[in-house]
Coordinates of C-alpha atoms and ligand atoms in Angstrom, one line a residue:
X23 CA 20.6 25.2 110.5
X24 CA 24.0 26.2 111.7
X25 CA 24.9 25.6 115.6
X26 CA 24.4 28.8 116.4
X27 CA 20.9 28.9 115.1
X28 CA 20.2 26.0 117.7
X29 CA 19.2 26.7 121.2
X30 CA 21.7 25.2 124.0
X31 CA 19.2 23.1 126.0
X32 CA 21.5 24.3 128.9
X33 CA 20.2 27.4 128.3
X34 CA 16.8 27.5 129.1
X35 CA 15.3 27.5 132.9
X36 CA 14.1 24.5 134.4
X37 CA 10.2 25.5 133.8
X38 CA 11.3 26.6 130.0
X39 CA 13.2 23.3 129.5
X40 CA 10.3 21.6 130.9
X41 CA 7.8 23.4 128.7
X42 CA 10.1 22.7 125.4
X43 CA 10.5 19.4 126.4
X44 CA 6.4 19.0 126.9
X45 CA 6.0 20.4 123.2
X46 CA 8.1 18.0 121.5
X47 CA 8.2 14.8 123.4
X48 CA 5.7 11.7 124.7
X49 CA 5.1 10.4 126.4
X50 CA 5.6 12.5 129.1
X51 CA 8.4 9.9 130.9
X52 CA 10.3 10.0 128.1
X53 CA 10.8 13.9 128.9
X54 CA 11.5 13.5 132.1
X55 CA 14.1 11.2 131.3
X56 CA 15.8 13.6 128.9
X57 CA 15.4 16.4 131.6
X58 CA 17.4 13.8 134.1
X59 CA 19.9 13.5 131.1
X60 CA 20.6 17.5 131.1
X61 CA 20.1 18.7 134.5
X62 CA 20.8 15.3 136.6
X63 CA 23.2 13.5 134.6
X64 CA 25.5 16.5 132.9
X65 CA 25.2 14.9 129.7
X66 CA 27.4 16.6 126.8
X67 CA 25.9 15.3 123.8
X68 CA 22.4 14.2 122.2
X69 CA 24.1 10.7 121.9
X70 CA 25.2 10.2 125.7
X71 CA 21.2 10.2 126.1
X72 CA 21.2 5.9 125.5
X73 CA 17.6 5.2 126.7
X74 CA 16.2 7.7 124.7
X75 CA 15.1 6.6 121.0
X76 CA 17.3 7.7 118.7
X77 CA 14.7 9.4 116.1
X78 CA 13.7 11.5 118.7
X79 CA 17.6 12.3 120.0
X80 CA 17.7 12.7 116.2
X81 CA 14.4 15.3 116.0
X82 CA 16.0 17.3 119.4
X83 CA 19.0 17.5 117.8
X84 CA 17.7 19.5 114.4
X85 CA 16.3 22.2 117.2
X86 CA 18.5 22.0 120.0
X87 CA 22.0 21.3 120.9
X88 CA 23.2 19.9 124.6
X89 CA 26.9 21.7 124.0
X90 CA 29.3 22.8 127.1
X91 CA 32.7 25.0 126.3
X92 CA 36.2 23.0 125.4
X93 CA 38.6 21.9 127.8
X94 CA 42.0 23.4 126.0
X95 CA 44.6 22.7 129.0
X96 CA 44.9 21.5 132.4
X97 CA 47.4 22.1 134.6
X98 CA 49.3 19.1 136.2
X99 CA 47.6 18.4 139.7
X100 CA 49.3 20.6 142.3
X101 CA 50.8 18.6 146.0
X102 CA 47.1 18.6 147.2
X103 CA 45.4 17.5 144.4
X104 CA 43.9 20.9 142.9
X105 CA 44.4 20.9 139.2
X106 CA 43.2 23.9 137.1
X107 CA 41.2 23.8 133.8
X108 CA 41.2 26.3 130.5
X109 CA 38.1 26.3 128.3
X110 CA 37.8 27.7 125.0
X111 CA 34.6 29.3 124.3
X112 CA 32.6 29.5 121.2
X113 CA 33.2 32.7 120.5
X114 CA 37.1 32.5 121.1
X115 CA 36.9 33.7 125.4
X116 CA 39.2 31.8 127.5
X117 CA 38.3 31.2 131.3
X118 CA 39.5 28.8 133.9
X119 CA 37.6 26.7 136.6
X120 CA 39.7 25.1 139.8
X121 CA 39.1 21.6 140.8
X122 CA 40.1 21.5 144.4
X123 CA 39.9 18.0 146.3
X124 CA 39.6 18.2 149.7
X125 CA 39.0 15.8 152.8
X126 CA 35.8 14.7 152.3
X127 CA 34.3 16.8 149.8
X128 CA 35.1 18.1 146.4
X129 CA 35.3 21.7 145.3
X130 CA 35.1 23.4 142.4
X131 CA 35.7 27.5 141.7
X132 CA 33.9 28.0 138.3
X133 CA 34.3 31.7 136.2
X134 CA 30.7 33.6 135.4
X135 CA 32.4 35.6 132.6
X136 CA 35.1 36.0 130.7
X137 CA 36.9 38.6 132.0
X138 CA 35.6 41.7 134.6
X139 CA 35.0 45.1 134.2
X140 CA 35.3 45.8 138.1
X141 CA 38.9 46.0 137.7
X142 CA 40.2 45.3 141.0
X143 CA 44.1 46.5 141.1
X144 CA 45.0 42.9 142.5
X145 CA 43.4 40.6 140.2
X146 CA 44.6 39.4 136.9
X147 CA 40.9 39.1 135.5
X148 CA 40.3 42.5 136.8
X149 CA 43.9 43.5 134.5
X150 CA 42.8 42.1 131.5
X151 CA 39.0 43.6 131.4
X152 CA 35.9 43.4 130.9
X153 CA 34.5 40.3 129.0
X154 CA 31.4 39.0 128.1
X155 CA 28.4 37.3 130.3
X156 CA 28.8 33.2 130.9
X157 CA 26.1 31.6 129.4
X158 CA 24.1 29.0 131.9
X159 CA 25.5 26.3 129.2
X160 CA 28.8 27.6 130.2
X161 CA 28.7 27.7 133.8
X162 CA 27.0 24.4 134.4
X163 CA 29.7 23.1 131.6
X164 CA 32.6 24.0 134.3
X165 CA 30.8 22.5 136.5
X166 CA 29.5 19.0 135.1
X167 CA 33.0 18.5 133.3
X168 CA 35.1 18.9 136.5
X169 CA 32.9 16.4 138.0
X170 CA 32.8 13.6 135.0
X171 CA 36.7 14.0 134.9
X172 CA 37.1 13.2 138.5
X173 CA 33.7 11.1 139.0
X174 CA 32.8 13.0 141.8
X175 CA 29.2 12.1 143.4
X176 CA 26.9 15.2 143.5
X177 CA 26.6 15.2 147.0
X178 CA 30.3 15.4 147.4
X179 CA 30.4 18.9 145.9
X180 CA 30.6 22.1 146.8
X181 CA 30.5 24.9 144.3
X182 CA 32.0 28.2 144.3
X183 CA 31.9 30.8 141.9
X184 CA 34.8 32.4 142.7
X185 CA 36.9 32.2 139.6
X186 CA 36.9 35.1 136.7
X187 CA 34.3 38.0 136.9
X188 CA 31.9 39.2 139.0
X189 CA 28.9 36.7 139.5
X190 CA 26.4 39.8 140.5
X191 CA 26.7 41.5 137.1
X192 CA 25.7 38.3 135.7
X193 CA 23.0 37.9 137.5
X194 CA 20.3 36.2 135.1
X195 CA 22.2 33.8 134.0
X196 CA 23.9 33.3 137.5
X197 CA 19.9 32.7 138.6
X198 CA 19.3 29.9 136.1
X199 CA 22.7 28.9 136.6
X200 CA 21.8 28.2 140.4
X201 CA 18.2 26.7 139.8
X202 CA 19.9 23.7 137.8
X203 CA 22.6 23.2 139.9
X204 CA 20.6 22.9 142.7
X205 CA 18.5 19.6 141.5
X206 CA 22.3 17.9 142.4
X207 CA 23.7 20.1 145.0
X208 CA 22.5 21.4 147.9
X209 CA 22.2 25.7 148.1
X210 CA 24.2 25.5 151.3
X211 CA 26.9 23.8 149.6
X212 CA 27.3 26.6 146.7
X213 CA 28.9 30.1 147.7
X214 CA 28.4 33.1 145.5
X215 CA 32.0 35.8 145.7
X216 CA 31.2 39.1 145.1
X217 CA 32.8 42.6 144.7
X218 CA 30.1 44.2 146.6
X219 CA 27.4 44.8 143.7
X220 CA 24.8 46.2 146.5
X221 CA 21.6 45.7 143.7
X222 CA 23.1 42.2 143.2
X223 CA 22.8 41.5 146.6
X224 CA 19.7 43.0 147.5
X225 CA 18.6 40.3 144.2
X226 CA 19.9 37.5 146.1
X227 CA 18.6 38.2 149.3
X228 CA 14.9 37.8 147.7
X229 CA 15.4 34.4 146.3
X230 CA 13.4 31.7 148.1
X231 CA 16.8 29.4 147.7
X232 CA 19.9 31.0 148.2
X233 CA 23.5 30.1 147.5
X234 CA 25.9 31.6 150.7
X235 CA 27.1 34.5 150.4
X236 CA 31.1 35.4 150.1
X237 CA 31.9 39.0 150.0
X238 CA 35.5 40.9 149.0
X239 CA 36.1 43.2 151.7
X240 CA 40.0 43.3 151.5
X241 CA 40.4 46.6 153.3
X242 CA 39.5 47.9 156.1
X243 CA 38.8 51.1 155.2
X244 CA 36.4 53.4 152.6
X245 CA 39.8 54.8 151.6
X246 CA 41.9 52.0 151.0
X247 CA 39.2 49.8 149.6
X248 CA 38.6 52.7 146.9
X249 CA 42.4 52.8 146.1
X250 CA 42.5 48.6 145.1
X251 CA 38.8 48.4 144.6
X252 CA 37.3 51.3 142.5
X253 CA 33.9 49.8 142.4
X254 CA 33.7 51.3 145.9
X255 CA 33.1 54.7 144.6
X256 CA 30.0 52.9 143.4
X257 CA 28.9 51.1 145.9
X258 CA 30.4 52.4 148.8
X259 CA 31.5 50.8 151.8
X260 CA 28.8 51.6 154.2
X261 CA 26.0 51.3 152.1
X262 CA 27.7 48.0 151.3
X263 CA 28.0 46.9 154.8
X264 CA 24.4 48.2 155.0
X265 CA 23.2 45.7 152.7
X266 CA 24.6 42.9 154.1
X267 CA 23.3 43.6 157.5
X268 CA 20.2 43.0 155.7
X269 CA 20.6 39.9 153.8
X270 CA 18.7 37.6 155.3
X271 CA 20.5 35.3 157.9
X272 CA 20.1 31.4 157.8
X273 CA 20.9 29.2 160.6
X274 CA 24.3 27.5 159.9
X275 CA 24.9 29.4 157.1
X276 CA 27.5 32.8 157.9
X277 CA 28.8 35.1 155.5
X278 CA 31.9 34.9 154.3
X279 CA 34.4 38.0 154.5
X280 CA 37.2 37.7 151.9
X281 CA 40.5 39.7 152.6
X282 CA 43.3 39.3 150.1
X283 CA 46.3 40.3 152.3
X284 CA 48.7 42.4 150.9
X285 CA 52.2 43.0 152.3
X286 CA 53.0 46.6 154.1
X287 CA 49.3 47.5 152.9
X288 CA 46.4 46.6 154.5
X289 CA 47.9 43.2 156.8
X290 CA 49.0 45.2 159.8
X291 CA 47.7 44.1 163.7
X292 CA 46.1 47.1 163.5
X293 CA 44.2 46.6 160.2
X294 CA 42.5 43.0 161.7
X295 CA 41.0 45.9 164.8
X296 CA 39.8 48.0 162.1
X297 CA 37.9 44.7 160.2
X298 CA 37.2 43.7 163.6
X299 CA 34.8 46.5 164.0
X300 CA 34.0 46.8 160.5
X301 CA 31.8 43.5 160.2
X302 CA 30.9 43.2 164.5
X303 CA 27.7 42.6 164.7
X304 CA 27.8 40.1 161.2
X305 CA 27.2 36.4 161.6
X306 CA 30.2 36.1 159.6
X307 CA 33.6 34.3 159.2
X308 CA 36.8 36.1 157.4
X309 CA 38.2 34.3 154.7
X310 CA 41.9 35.9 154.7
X311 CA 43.5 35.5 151.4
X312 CA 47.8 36.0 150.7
X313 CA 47.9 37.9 147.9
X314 CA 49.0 35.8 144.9
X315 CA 51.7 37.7 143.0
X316 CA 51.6 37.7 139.6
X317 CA 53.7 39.9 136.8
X318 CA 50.7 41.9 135.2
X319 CA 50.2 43.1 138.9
X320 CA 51.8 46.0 140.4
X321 CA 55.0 45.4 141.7
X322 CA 54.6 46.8 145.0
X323 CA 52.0 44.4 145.6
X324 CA 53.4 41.5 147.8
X325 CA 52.4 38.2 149.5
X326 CA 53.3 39.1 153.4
X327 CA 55.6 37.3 155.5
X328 CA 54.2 34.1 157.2
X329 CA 54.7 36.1 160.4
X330 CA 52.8 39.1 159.1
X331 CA 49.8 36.7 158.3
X332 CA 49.9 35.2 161.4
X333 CA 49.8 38.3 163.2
X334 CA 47.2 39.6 161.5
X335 CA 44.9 36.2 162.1
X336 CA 45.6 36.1 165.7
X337 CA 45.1 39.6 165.7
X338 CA 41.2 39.1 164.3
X339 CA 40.8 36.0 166.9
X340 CA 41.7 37.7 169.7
X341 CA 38.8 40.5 168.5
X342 CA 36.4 37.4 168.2
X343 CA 36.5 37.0 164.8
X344 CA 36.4 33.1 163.2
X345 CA 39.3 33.3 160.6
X346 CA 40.2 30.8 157.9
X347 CA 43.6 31.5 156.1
X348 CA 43.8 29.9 152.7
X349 CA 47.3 28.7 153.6
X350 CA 47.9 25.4 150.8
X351 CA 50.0 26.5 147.7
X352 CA 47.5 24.3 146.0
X353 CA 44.5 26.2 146.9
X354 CA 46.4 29.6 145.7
X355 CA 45.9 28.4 141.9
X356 CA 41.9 29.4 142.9
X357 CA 43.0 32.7 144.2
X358 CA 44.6 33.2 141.3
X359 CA 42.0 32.8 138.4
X360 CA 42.4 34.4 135.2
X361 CA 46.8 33.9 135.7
X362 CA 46.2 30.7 133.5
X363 CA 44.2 32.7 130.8
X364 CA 46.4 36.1 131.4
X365 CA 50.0 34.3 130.5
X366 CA 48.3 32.1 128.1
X367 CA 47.5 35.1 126.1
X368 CA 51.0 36.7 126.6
X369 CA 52.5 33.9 124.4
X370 CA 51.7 32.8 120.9
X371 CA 52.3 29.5 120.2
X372 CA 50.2 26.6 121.9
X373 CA 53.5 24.5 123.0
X374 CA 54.6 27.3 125.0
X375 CA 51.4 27.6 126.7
X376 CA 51.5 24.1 127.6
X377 CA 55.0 24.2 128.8
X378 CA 54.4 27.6 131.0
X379 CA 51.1 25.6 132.8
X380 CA 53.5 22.8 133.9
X381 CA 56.2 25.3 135.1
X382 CA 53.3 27.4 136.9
X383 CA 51.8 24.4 138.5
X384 CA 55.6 22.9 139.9
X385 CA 55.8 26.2 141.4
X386 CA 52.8 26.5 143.0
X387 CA 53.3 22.7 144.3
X388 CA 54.3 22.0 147.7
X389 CA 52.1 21.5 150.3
X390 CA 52.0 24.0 153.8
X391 CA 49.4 22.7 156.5
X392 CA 46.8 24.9 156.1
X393 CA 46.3 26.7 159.8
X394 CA 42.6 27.3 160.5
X395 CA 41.8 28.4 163.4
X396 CA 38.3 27.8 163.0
X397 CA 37.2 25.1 161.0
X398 CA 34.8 26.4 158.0
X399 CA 36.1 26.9 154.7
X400 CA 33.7 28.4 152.0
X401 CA 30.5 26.9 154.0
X402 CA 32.3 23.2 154.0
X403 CA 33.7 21.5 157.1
X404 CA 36.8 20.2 156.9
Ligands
SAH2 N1 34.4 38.8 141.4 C1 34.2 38.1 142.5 C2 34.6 36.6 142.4 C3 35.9 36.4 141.7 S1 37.4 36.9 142.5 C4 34.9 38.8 143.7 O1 35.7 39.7 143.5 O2 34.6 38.4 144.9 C5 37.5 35.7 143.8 C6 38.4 36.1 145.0 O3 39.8 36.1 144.5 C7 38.1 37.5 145.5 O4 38.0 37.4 147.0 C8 39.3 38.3 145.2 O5 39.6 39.3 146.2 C9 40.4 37.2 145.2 N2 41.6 37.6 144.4 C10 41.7 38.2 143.2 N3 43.0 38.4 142.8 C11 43.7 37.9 143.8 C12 45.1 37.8 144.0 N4 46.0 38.2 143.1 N5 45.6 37.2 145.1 C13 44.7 36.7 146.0 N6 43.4 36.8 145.9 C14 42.9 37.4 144.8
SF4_3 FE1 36.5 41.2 139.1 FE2 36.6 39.8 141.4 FE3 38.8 40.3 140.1 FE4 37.6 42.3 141.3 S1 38.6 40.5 142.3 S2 38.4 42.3 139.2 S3 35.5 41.8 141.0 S4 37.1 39.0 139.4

């Protein structure tokens, strides 16, 4: 059998693993043990499973395989820690996961697939296209290896998918994704981004456990949000805001309003008013974003002016609006997902590649304080 023949155990949903498991193995502790292995543990390989008998990691093996996607290059770690990771897929697909330490808690911003077809006019991923569905095997690979790396205790992390694609048009695999991940952390402590995908939503807001909820607004307007965000002729902004007003609320647990700031654009005094009123009545927090300027992006397209950004958060907390701004030039490397994959592919050789990351990440270094004027971030406290 070749290894694509072989089902990824990391595939399969909780009650399929369970039922494969049941099939194969006795006595029934031993399959409980291999289940705590996968969906506990994060183990990589048949052979990491040491308590289990070896014919029978042997046996698995000639069904199964236990494989998560190649780490091919991490950036240096920026002034605050955050370090960004490239995985080869099997079938070739780059995508990038963000491992951001904070105070007390760890995050990491994981990719759902391997490029999106929403094709936001401020987003690398969204500039380099659609690309195929993550796997759960390659979701919960992110995942488990950014936490082995940095040996960070379950309950420590926070999970966000927030890196390439849009999680809502994977939404299957995004489900299982979720089920597993939740048997370490918490569903308050895992945020969902989304472009708006209104069925996607409506999908979420029927699952007995569900992750928050983080939505890209990043205009204030139908108009403008259809010029950077074409998906809106889809799903438009109403019927979008609709929806949310909807989803159910949990105590504790507000949505999250992104809002990539763009300079001259959408970051004017009156532009926070306008978001103001677009989300009153929300039990919801605005994440605002700088834009992260990158070369396959328009050129008009600018971070604004520290004084810009502060006028437009004052601006939204005088209109009672709880504001985060993600202010670190360490965090930014999250904003900017896909910029690892997106210049990797401009170059050919893999030297150059790794010589590009280290120039990428000493630019982004350097530490700002981050100014939050209210103190939730992503659904963690800092
Ligand atoms: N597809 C999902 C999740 C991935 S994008 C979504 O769109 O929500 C994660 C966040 O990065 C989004 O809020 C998006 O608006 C933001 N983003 C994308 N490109 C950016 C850029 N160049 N600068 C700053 N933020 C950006
Ligand atoms: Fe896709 Fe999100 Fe980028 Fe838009 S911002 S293109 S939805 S990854």
């Amino acid at each position: 059998m070749t290894n694509s023949d072989r089902t990824n155990l990391y595939d399969l949903t909780p009650s399929e693993l369970h039922d494969a498991l049941r099939e194969r193995v006795s006595p029934p502790f031993r399959a409980k043990q291999i289940e705590q292995w996968l969906h506990v543990r994060g183990a990589d390989s048949f052979d990491a499973m040491t308590n289990i008998p070896k014919d029978l990691r042997a046996r698995l093996a000639e069904e199964f395989t236990v494989a998560f996607p190649e780490v091919v290059e991490r950036t240096t770690p920026a002034a605050d820690g955050s370090r960004k990771y490239l995985f080869a897929l099997g079938d070739g697909s780059r995508i990038e996961s963000v491992y951001m330490p904070m105070h007390d808690r760890t995050s990491v911003c994981l990719s759902s697939q391997a490029g999106c077809a929403v094709g936001c006019t401020f987003c690398v991923t969204g500039f380099f296209g659609a690309g195929r569905n993550l796997t759960p095997a390659e979701m919960l690979g992110q995942f488990f290896t950014v936490q082995h790396e940095h040996d960070v205790p379950s309950e420590s992390m926070n999970v966000v998918f927030m890196g390439m694609g849009e999680p809502l048009l994977n939404l299957e695999h995004l489900v299982t994704t979720l089920d597993i991940l939740y048997r370490s952390v918490a569903p308050k402590r895992i945020t969902v981004s989304t472009s708006g995908i209104i069925p996607g939503i409506e999908a979420l807001a029927k699952l007995e456990r569900r992750p928050n909820l983080a939505i890209s607004i990043n205009a204030p307007d139908r108009k403008r949000r259809e010029e950077i965000m074409p998906i809106t002729t889809k799903y438009p902004l109403q019927e979008l805001m609709a929806a949310l007003r909807r989803y159910p609320a949990e105590r504790g647990r507000a949505l999250t309003i992104e809002y990539v700031l763009l300079a001259g654009y959408n970051d004017a005094a009156s532009d926070a008013v306008a978001l103001a009123r677009l989300i009153r009545g929300l039990d919801a927090k605005v994440n605002a974003i700088p834009f992260n300027e990158d070369v396959n992006l328009p050129s008009w397209m600018k971070r604004p002016s520290d004084e810009a950004i502060d006028r437009f958060v004052d601006t939204l907390v005088r209109n009672d609006v709880a504001v985060t701004v993600r202010r670190s030039k360490g965090r930014e490397i999250a904003a900017a997902c896909g910029q690892l994959r997106g210049k990797a592919e401009a170059r050919s050789r893999a030297s150059r590649q790794r010589e590009g990351a280290q120039r990428r990440v000493d630019r982004a270094g350097g530490e700002e304080p981050a100014r939050v004027k209210r103190d939730v971030v992503h659904g963690e406290r800092r």
